Coordinates of N, CA and C in Angstrom, one line a residue:
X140 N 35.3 31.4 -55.9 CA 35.7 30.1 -55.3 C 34.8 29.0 -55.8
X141 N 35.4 28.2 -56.0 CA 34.7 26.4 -56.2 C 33.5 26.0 -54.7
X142 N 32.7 25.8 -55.3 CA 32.0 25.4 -54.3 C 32.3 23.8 -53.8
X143 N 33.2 23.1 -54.7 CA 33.9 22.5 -54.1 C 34.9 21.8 -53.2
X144 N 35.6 22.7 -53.0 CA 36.5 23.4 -52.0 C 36.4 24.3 -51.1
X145 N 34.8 24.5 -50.3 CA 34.2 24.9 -49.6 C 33.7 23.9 -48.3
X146 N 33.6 22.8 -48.6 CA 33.0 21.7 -47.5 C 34.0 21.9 -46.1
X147 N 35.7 22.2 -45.9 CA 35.6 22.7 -44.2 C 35.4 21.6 -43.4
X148 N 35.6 21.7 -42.0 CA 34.9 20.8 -41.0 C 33.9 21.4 -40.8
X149 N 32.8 20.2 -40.6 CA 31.9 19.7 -40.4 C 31.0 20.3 -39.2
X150 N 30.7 21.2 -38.8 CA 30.1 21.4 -37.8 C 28.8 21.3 -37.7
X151 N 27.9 20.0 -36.9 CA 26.9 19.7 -36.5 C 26.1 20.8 -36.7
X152 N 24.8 20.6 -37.8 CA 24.0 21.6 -37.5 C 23.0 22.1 -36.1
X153 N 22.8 21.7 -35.6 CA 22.2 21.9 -34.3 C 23.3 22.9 -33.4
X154 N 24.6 22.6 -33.4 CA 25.2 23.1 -32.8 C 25.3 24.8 -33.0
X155 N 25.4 25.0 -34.8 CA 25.1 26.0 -35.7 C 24.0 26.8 -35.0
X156 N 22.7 26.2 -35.2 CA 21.7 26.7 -34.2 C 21.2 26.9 -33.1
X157 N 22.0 25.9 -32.1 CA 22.2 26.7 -30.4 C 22.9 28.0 -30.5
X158 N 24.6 28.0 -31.4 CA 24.8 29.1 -31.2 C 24.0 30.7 -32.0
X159 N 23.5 30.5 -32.7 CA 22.8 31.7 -33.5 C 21.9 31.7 -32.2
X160 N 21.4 30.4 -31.6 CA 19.8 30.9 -30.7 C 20.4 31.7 -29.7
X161 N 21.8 31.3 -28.8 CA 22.6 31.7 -27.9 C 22.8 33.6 -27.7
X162 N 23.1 33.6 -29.3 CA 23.4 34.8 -29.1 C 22.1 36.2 -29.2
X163 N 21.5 35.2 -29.9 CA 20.7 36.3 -30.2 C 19.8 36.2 -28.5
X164 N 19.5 35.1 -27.5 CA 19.0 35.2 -26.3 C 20.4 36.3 -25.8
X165 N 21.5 36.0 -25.9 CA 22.0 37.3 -25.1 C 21.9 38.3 -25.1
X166 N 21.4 38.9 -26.6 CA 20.9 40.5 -27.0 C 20.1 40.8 -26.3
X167 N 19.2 39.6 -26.0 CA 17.6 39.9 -25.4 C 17.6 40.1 -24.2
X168 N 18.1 39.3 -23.9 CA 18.8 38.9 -21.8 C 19.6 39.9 -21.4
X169 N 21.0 40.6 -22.3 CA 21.1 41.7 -22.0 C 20.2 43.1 -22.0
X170 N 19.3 43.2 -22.9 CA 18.2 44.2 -22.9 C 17.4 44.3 -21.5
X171 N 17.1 43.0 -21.1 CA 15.5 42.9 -20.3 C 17.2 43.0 -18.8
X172 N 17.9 43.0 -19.0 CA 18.9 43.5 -17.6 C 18.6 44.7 -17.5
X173 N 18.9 45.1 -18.8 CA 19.9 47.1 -18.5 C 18.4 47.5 -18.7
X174 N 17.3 46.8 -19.1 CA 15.5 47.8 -18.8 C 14.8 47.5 -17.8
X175 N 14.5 46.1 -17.6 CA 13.6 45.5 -16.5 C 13.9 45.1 -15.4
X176 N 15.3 44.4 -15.2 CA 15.8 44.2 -14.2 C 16.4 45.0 -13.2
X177 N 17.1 46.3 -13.9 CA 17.6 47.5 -13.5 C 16.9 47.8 -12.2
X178 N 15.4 47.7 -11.9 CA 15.4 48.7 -10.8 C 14.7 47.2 -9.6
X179 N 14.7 46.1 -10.2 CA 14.2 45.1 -9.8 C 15.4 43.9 -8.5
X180 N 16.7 44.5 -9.3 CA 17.4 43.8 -8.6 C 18.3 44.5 -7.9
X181 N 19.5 43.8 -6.9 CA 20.1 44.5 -6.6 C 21.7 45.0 -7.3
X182 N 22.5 45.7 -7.2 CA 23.6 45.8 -8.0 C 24.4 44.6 -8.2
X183 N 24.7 43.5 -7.2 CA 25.1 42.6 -7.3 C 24.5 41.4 -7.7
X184 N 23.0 41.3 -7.7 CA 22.3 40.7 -8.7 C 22.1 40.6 -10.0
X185 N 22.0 42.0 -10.6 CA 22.4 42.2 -11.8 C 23.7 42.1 -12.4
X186 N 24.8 42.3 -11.4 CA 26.5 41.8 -11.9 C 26.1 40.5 -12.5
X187 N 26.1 39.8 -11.7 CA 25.8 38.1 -11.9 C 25.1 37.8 -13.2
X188 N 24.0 38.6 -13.4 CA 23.3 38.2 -13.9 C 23.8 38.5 -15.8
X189 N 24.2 40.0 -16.0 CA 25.1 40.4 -16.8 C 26.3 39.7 -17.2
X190 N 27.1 38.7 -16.2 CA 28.3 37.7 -16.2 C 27.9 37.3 -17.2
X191 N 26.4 36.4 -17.0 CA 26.2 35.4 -17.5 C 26.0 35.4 -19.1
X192 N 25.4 36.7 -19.4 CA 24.8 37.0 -20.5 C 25.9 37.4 -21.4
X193 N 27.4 37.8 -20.4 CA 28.7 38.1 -21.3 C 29.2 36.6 -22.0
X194 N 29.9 35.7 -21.1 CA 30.4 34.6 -20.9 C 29.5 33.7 -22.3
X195 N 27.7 34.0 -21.9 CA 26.9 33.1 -22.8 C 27.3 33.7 -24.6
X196 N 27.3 35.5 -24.8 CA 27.3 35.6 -26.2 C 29.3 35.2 -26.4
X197 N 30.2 35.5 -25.8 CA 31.7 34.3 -26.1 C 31.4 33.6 -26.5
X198 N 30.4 32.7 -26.1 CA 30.9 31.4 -26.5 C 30.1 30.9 -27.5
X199 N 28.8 31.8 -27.2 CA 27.7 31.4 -28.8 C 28.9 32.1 -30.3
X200 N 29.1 33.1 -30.1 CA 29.8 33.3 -30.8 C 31.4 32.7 -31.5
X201 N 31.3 32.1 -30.3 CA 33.1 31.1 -30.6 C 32.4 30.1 -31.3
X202 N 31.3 29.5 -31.1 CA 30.3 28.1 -31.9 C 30.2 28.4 -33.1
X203 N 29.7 29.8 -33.8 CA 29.4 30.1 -34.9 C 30.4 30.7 -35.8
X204 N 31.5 30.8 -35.2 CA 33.5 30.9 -35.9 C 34.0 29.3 -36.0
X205 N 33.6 28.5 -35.0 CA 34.2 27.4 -35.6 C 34.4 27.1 -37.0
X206 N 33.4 26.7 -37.7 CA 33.5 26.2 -38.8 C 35.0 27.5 -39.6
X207 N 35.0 28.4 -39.2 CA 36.3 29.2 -40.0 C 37.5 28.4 -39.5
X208 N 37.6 27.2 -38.7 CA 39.1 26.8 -38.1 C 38.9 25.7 -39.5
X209 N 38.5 25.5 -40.2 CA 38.2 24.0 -40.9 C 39.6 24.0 -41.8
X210 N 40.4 24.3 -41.6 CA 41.9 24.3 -42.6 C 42.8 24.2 -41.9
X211 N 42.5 23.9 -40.4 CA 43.5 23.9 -39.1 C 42.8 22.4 -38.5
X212 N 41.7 22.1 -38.0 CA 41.0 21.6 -37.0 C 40.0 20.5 -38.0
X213 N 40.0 19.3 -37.0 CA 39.2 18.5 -37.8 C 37.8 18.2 -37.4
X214 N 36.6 17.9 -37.8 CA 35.4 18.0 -37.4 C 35.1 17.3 -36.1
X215 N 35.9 16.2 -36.2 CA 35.7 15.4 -34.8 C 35.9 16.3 -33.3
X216 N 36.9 17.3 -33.8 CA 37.7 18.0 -32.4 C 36.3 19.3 -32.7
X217 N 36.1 20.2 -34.0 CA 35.0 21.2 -33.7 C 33.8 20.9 -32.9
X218 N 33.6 19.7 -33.3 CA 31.9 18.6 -32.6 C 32.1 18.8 -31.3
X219 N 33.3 18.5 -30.9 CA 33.4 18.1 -29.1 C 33.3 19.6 -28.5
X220 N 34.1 20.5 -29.1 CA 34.9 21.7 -28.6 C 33.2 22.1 -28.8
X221 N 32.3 22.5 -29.5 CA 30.9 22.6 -29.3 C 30.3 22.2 -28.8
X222 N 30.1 20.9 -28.2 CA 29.4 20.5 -27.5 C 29.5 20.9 -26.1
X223 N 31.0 21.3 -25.5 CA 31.0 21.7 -24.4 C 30.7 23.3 -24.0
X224 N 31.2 23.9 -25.3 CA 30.1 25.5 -25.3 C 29.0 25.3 -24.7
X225 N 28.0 24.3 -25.9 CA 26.7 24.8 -25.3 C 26.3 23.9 -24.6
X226 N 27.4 23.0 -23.6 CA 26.6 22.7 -22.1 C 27.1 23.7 -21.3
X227 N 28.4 24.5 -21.5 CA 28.8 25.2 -20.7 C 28.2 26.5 -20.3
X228 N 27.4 27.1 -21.5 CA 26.2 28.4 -21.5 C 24.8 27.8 -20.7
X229 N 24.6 26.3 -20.9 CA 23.2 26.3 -20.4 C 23.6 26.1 -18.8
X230 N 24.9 25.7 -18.5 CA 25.0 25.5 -17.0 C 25.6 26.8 -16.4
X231 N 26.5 27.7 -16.9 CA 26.8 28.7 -16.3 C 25.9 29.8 -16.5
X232 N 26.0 29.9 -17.7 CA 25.1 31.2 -18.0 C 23.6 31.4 -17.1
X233 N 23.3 29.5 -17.5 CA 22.0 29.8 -16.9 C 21.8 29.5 -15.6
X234 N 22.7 28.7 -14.5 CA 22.7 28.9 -13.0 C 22.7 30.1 -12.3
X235 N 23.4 30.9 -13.3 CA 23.8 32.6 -12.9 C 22.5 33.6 -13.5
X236 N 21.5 32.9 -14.4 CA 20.0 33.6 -14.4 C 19.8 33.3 -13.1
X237 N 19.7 31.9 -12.9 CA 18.4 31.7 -11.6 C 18.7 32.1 -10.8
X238 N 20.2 32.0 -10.3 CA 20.6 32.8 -8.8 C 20.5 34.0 -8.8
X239 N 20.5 35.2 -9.9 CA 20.4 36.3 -10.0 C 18.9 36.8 -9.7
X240 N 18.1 35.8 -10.2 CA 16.4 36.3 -10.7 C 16.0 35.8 -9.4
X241 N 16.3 34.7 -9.1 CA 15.8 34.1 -7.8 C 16.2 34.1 -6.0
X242 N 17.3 34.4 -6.5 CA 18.2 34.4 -5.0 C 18.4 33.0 -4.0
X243 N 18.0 31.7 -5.1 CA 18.2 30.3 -4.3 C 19.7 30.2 -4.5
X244 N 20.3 30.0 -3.4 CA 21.7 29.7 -3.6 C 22.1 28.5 -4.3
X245 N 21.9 27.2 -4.3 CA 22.1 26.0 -4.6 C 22.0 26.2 -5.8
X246 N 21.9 27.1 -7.0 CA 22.0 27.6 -8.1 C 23.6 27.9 -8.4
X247 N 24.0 28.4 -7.3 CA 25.9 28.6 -7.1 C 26.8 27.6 -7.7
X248 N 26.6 26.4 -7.2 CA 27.3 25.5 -7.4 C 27.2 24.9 -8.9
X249 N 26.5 25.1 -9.3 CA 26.1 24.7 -10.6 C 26.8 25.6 -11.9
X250 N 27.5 26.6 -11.6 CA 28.1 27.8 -12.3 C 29.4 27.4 -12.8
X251 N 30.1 26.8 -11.5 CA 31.8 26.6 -11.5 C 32.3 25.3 -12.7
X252 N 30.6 24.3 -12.7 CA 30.5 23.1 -13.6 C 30.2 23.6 -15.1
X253 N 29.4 24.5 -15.0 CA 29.4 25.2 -16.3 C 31.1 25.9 -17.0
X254 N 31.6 26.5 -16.4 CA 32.5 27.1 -16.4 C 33.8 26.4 -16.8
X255 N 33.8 24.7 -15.8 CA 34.6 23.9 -16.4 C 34.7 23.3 -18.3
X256 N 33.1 23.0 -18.2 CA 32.9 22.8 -19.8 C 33.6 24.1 -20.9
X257 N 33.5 25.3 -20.0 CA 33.9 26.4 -21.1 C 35.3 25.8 -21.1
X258 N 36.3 25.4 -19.7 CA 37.9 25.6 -19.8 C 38.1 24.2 -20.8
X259 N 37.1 23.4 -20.5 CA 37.4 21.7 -21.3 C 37.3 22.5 -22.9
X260 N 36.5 23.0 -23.1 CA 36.0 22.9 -24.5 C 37.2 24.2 -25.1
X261 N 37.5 25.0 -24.6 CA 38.6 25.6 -25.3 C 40.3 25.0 -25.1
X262 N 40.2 24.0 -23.9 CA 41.4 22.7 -23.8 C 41.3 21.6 -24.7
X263 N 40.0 21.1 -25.4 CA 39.9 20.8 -26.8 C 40.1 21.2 -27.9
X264 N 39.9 22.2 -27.7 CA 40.2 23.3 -29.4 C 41.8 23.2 -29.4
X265 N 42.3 23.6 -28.6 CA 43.4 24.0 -28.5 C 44.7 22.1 -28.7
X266 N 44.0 21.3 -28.1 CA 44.6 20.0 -28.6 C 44.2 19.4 -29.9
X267 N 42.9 19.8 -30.6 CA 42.4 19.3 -31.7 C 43.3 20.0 -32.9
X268 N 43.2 21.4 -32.6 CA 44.6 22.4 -33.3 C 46.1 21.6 -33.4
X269 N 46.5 21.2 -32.1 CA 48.2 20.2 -32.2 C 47.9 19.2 -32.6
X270 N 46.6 18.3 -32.8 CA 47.0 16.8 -33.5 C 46.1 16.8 -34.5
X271 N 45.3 17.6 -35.1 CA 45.0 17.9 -36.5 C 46.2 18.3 -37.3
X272 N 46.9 17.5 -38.4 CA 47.2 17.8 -39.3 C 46.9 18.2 -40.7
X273 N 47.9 19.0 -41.2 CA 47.5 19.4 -42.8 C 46.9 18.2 -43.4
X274 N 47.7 17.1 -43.5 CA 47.2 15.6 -43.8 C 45.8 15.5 -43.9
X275 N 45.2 15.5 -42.7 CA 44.5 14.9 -41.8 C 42.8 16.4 -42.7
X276 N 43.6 17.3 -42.7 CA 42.3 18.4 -42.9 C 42.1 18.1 -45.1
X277 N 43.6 18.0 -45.2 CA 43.6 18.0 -46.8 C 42.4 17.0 -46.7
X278 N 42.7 15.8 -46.2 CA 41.9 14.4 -46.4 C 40.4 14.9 -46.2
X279 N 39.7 15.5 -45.5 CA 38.6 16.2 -45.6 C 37.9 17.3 -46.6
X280 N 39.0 17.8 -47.5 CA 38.9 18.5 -48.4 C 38.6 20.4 -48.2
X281 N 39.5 20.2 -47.1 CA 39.3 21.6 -46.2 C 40.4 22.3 -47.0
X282 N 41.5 21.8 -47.8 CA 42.8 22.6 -48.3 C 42.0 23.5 -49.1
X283 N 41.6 24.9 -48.9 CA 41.7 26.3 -49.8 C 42.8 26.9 -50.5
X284 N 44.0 26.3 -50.1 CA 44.8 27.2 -51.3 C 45.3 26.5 -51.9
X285 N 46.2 26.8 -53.3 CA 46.3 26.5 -54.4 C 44.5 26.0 -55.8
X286 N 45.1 26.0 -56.3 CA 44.3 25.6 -57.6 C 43.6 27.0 -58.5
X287 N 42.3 27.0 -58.9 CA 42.2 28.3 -59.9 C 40.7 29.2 -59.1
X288 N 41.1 28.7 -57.8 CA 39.2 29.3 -57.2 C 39.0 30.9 -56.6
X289 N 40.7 31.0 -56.3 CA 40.6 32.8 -55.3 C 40.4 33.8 -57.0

């Protein structure tokens, strides 16, 4: 392929590196569950706590696929649809550490706000997909097919 015809939308680097940090903290956060926490909490503490660590690697992982929609989706809608990932892991994922580790409830309410950013940010994807046009991605130079590069 042309390295040319490689550029895609645009996805914020920072965002690139929340989600790589995201996921690889979920490897870890799921480990220190299923070894340290195991005999530390109670079964329903650790549910919670596991939720979070599921929900967090989704979405680090949906961050680090974006840039594959770049022939569908335009950078403005990837930017947004990312941004609300990773407010939506630091508020759900992580309200549902503290309430799990800590047992302060007022941690609760902070989960459902996280959770909304996950429904906003895949309600973005999903509208940046219907009003991104071919037009609109060619003009970015995201068109991969035709020419002499496969």
């Amino acid at each position: 392929m042309k390295n040319e015809n490689l550029r895609g939308s645009v996805l914020a680097k920072p965002f690139l590196l929340a989600g790589a940090l995201f996921a690889g903290l979920a490897v870890i956060l799921g480990a220190f569950a299923a070894h340290g926490l195991k005999g530390v909490l109670t079964a329903q503490q650790l549910s919670t706590f596991e939720t979070g660590v599921r929900y967090q690697m989704y979405h680090a992982l949906a961050v680090l696929l974006l840039p594959a929609l770049s022939n569908y989706i335009s950078s403005k809608w990837v930017n947004r649809v990312a941004l609300c990932f990773v407010i939506g892991c630091v508020l759900f994922s992580g309200s549902l550490y503290a309430l799990s580790i800590s047992g302060i409830k007022w941690f609760g309410p902070i989960t459902p706000l996280g959770g909304l950013f996950f429904i906003i940010g895949w309600a973005l994807l999903l509208v940046g997909l219907l009003v991104t046009g071919n037009t609109d991605c060619q003009s970015q130079g995201n068109n991969l097919q035709g020419g002499d590069d496969v």
